[in-house]
PDB file of C-alpha atoms and ligand atoms in Angstrom:
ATOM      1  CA  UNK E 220      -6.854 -12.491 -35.359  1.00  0.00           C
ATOM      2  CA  UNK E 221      -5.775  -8.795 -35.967  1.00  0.00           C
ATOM      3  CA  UNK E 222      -2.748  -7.627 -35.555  1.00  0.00           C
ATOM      4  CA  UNK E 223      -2.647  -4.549 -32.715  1.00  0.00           C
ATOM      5  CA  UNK E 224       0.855  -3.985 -32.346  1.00  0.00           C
ATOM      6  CA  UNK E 225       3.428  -6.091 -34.718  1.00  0.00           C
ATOM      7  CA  UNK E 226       7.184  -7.253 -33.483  1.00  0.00           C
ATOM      8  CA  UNK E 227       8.689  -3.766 -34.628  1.00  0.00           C
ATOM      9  CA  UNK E 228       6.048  -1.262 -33.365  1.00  0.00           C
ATOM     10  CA  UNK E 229       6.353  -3.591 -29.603  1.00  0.00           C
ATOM     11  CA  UNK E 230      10.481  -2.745 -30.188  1.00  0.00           C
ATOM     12  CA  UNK E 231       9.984   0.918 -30.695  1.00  0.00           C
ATOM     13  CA  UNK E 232       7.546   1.456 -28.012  1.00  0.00           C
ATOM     14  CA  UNK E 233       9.356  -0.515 -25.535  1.00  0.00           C
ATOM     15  CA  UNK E 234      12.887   0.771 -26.591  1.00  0.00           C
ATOM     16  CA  UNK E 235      11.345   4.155 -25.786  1.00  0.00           C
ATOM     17  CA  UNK E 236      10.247   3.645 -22.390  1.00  0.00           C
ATOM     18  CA  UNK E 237      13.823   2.505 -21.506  1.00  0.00           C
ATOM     19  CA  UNK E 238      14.889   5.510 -22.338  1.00  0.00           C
ATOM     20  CA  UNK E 239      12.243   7.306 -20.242  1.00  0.00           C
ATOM     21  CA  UNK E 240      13.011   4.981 -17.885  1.00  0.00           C
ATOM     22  CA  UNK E 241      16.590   5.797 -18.031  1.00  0.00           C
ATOM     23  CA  UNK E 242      16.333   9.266 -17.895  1.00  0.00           C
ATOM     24  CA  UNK E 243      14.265   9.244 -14.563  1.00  0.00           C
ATOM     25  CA  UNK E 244      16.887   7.030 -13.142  1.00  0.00           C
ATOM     26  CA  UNK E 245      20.468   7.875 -14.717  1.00  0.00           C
ATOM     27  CA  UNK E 246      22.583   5.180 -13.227  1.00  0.00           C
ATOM     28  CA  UNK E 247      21.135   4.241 -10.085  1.00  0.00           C
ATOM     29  CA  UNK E 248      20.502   0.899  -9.488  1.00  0.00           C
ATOM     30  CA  UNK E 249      16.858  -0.057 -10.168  1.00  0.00           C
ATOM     31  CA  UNK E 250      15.601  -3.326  -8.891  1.00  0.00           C
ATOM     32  CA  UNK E 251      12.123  -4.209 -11.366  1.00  0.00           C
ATOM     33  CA  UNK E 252       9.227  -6.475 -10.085  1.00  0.00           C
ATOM     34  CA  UNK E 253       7.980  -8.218 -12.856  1.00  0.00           C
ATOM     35  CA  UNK E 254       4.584  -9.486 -12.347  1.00  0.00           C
ATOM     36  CA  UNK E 255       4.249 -12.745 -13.314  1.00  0.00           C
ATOM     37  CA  UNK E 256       3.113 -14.455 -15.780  1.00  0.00           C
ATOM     38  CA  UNK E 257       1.806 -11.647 -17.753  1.00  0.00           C
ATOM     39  CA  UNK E 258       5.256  -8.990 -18.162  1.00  0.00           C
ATOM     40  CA  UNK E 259       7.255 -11.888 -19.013  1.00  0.00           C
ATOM     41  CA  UNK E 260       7.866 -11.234 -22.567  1.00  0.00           C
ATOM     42  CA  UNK E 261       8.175  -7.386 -21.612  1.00  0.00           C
ATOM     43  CA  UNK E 262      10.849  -7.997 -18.701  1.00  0.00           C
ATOM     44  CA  UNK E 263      13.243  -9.777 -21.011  1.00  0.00           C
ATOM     45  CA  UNK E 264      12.947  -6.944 -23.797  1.00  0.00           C
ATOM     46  CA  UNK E 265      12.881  -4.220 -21.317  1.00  0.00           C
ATOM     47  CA  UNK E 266      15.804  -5.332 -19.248  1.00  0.00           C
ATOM     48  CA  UNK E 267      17.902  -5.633 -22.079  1.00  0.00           C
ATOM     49  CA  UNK E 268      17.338  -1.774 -22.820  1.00  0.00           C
ATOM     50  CA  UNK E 269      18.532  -0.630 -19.264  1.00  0.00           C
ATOM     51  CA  UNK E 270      22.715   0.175 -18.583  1.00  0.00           C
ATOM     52  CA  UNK E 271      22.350   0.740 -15.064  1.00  0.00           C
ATOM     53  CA  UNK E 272      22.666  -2.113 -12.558  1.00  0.00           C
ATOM     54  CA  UNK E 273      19.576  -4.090 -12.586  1.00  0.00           C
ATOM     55  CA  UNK E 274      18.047  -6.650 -10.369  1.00  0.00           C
ATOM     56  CA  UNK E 275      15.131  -8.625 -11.154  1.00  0.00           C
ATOM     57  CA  UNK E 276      12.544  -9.972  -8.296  1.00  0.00           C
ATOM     58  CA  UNK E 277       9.517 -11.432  -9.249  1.00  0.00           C
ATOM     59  CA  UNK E 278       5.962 -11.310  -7.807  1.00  0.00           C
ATOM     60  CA  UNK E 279       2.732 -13.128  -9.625  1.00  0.00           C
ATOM     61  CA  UNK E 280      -0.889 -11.724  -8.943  1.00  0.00           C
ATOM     62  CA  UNK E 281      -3.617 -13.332 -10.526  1.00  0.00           C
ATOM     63  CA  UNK E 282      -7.192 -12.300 -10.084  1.00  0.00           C
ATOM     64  CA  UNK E 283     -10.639 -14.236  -9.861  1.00  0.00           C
ATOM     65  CA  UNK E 284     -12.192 -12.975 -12.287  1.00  0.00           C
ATOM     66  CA  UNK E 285     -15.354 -14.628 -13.010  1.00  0.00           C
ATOM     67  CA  UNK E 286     -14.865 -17.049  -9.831  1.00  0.00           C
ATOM     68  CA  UNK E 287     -15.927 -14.640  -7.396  1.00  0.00           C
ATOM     69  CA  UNK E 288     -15.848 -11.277  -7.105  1.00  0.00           C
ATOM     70  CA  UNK E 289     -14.268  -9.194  -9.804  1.00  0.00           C
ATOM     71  CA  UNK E 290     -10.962  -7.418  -8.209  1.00  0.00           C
ATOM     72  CA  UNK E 291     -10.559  -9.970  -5.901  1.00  0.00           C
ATOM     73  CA  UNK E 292      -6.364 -10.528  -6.157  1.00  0.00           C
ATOM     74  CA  UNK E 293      -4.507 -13.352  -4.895  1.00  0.00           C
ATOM     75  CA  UNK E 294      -0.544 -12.271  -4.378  1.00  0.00           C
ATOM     76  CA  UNK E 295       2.653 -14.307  -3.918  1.00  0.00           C
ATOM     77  CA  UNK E 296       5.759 -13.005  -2.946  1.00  0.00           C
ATOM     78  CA  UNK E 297       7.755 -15.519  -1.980  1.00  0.00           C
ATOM     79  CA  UNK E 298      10.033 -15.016  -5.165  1.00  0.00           C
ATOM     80  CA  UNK E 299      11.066 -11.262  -4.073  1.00  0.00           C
ATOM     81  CA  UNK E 300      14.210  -9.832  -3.618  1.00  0.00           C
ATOM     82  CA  UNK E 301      14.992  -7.995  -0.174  1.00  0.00           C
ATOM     83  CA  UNK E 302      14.004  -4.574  -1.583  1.00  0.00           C
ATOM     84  CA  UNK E 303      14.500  -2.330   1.561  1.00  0.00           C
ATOM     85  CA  UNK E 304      16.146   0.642   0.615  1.00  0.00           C
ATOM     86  CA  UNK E 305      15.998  -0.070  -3.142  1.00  0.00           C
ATOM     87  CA  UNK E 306      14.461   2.245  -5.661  1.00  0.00           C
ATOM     88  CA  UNK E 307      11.857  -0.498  -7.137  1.00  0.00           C
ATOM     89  CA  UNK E 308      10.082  -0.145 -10.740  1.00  0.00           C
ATOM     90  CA  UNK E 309       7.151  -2.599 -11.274  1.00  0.00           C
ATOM     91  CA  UNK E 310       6.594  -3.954 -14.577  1.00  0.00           C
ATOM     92  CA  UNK E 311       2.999  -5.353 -15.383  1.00  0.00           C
ATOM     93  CA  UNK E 312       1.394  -6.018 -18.972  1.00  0.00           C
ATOM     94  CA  UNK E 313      -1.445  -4.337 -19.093  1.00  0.00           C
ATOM     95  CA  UNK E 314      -3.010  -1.189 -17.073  1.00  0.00           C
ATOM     96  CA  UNK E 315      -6.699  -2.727 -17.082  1.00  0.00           C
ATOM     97  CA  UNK E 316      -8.884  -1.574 -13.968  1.00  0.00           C
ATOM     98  CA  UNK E 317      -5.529  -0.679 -12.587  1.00  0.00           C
ATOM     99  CA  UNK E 318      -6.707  -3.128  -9.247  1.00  0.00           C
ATOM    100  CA  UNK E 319      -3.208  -5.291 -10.082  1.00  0.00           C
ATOM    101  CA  UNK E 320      -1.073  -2.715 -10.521  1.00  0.00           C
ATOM    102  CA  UNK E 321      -2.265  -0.651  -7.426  1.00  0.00           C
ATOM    103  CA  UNK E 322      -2.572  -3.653  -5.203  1.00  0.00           C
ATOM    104  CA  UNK E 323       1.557  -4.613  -6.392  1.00  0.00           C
ATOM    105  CA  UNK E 324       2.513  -1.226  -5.767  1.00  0.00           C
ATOM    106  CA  UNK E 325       1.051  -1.001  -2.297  1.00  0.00           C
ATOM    107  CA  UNK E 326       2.659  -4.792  -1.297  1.00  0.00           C
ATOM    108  CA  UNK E 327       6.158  -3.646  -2.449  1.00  0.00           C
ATOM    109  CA  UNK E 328       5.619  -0.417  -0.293  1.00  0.00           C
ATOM    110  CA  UNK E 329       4.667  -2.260   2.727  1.00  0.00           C
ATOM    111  CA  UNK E 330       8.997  -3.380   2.031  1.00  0.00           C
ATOM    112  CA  UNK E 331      10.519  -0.161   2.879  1.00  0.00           C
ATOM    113  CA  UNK E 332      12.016   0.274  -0.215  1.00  0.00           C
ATOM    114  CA  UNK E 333      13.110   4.205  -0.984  1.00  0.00           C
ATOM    115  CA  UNK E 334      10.944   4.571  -3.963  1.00  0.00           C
ATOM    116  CA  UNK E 335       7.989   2.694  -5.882  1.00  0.00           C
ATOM    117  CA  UNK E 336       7.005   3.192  -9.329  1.00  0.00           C
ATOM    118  CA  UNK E 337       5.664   1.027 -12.031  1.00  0.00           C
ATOM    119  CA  UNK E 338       5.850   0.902 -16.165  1.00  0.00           C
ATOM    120  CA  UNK E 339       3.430  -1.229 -17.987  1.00  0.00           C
ATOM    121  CA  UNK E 340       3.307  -2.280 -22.026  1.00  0.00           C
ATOM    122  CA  UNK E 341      -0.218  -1.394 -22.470  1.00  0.00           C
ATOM    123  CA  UNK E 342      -2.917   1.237 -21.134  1.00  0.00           C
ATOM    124  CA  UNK E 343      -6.484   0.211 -21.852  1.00  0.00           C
ATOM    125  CA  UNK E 344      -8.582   3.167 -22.366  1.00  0.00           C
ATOM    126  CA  UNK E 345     -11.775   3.759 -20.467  1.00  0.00           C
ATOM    127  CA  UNK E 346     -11.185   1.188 -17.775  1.00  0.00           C
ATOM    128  CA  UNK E 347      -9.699   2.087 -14.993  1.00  0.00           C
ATOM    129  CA  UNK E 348     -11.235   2.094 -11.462  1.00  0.00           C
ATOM    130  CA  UNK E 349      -8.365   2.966  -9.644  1.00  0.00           C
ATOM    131  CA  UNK E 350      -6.107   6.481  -8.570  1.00  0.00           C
ATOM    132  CA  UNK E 351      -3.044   5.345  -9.411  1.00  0.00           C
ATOM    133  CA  UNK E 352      -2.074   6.038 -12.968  1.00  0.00           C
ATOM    134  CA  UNK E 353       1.388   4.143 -13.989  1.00  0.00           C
ATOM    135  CA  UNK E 354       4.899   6.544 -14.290  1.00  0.00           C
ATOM    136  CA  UNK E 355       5.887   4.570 -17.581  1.00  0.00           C
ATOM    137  CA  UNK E 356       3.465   3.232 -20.273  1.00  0.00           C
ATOM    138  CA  UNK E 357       4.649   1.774 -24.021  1.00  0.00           C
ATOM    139  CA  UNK E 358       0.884   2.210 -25.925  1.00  0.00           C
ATOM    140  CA  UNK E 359      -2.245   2.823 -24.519  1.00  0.00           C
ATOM    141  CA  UNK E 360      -5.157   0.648 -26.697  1.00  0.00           C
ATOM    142  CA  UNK E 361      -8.843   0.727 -27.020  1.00  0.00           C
ATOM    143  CA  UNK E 362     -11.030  -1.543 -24.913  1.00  0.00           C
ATOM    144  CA  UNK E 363     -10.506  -4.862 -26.524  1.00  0.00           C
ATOM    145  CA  UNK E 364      -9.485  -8.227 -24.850  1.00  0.00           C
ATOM    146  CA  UNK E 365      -5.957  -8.780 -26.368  1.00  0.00           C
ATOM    147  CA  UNK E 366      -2.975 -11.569 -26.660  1.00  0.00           C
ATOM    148  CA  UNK E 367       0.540 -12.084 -27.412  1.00  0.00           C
ATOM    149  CA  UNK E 368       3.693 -10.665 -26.787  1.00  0.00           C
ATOM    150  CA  UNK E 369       2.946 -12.346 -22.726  1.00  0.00           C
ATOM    151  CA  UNK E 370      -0.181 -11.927 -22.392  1.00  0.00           C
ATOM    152  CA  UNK E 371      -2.328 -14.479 -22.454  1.00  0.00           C
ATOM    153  CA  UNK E 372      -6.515 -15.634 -23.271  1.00  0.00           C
ATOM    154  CA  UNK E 373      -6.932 -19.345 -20.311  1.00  0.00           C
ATOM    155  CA  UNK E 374      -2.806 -19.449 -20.598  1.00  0.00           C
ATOM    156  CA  UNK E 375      -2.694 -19.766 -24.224  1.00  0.00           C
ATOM    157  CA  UNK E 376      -1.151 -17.098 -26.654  1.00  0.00           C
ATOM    158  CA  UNK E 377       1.370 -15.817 -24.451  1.00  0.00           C
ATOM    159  CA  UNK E 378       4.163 -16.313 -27.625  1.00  0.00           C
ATOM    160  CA  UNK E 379       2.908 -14.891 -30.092  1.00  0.00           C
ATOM    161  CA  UNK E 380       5.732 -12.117 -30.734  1.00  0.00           C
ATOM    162  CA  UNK E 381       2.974  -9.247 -32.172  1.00  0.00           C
ATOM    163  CA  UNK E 382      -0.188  -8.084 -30.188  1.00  0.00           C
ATOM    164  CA  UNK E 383      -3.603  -9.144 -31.819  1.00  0.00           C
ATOM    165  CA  UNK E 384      -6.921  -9.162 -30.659  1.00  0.00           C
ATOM    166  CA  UNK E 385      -8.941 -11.523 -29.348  1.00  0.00           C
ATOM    167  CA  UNK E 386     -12.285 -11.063 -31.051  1.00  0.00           C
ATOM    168  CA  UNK E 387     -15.936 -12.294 -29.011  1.00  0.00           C
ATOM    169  CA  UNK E 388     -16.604 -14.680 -31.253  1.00  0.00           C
ATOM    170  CA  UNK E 389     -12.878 -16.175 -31.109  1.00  0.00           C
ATOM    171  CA  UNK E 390     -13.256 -16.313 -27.251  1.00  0.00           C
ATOM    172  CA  UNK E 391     -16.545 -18.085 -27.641  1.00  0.00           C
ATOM    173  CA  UNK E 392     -14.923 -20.442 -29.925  1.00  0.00           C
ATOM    174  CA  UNK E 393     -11.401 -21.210 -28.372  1.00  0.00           C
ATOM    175  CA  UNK E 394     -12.101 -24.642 -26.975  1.00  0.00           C
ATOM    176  CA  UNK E 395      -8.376 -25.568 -26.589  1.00  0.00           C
TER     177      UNK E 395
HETATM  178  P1  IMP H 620      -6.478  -5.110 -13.890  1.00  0.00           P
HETATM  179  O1  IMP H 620      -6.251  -5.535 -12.484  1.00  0.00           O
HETATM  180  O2  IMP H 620      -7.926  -5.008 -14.250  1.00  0.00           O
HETATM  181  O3  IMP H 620      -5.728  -3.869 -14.296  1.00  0.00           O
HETATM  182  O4  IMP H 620      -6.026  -6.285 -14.801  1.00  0.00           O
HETATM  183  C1  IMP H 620      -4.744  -6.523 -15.080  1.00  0.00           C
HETATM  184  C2  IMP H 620      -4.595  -7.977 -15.463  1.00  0.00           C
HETATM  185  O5  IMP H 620      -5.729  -8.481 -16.193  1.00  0.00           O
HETATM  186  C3  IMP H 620      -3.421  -8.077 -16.387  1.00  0.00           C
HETATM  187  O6  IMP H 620      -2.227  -8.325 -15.678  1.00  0.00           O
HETATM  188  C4  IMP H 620      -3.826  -9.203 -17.294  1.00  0.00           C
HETATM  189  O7  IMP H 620      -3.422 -10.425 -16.729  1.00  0.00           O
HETATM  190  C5  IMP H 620      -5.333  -9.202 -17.327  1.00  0.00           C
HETATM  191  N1  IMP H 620      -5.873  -8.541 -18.540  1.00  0.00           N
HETATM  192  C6  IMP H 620      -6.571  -7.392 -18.605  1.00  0.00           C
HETATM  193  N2  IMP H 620      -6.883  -7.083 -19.872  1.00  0.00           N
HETATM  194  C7  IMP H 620      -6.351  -8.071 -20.641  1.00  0.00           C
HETATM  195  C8  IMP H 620      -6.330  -8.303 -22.067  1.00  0.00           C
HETATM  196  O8  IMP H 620      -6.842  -7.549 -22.909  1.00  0.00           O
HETATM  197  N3  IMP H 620      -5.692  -9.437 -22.452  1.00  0.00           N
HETATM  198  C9  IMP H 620      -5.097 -10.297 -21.579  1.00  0.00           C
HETATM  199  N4  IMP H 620      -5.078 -10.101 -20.263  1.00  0.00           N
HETATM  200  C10 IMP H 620      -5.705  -8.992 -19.795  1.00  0.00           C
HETATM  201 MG1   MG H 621      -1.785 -11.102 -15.922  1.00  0.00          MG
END
């Protein structure tokens, strides 16, 4: 597998959007989403970067891709905070089609929460079928399936602590 993004290059980039992240929101309390399972990895780095008082609420949205139609997004919630009022940041892995993101972002406003905005790790180029475009973003890659550092090829490859990608034929012959 090739290396994308190694352990240091992830800590720059994501040390950096703490601080963008900090200078949009000074002090304030912040309460993050962290879609599951994906930003895992990312929420635990991330939140370790941020001084102002921080609550963490987590959502999972998982899509059917190649079940039945592509986009198709199955949400649970029943892990969220009571965000009313709250200035929320949603934290995702990956800006792919942008159909997760945009589909979190519009659940958590349906919450009456004072603001919404959302930070992901990686922006795939070229992809996106969506308006939304996220406030915060660590790297934006080329269009190539990859793993690591949370995210994941059928649940597996979620530790690796670099990025690498997943080449065709290694998804062809992953038979774990
Ligand atoms: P979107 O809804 O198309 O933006 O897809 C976002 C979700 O698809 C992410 O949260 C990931 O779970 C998954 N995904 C998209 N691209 C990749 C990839 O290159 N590697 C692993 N998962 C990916
Ligand atoms: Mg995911």
């Amino acid at each position: 597998m090739k290396t994308l993004l190694s352990e240091s290059q992830l800590r720059g980039g994501v040390d950096e959007m703490a601080q963008a992240i900090t200078r949009r929101y000074g002090g304030n309390p912040l309460t993050i989403v962290a879609v599951m399972t994906g930003s895992l990895v990312l929420l635990a780095d991330l939140i370790r970067q941020l001084n102002m008082p921080v609550r963490v609420s987590l959502i999972q949205a998982s899509s059917y891709r190649g079940h039945t139609e592509p986009g198709q997004l199955w949400i649970r919630d029943d892990m969220m905070l009571d965000v009313t009022g709250r200035d929320v940041l949603v934290v995702d892995d990956i800006f792919d089609t942008g159909k997760t993101l945009q589909r979190v972002v519009e659940c958590v406003g349906e919450m009456d929460p004072n603001s919404v905005s959302s930070a992901v790790l990686l922006h795939k180029e070229g992809r996106q079928q969506v308006a939304l475009t996220p406030d915060f973003v660590a790297f934006r890659i080329p269009d190539e399936f990859v793993v690591g550092y949370g995210l994941d090829y059928q649940d597996l490859y979620r530790n690796l602590p670099y990025l690498a990608v997943l080449e065709p034929s290694e998804i062809e012959a992953e038979t774990v």
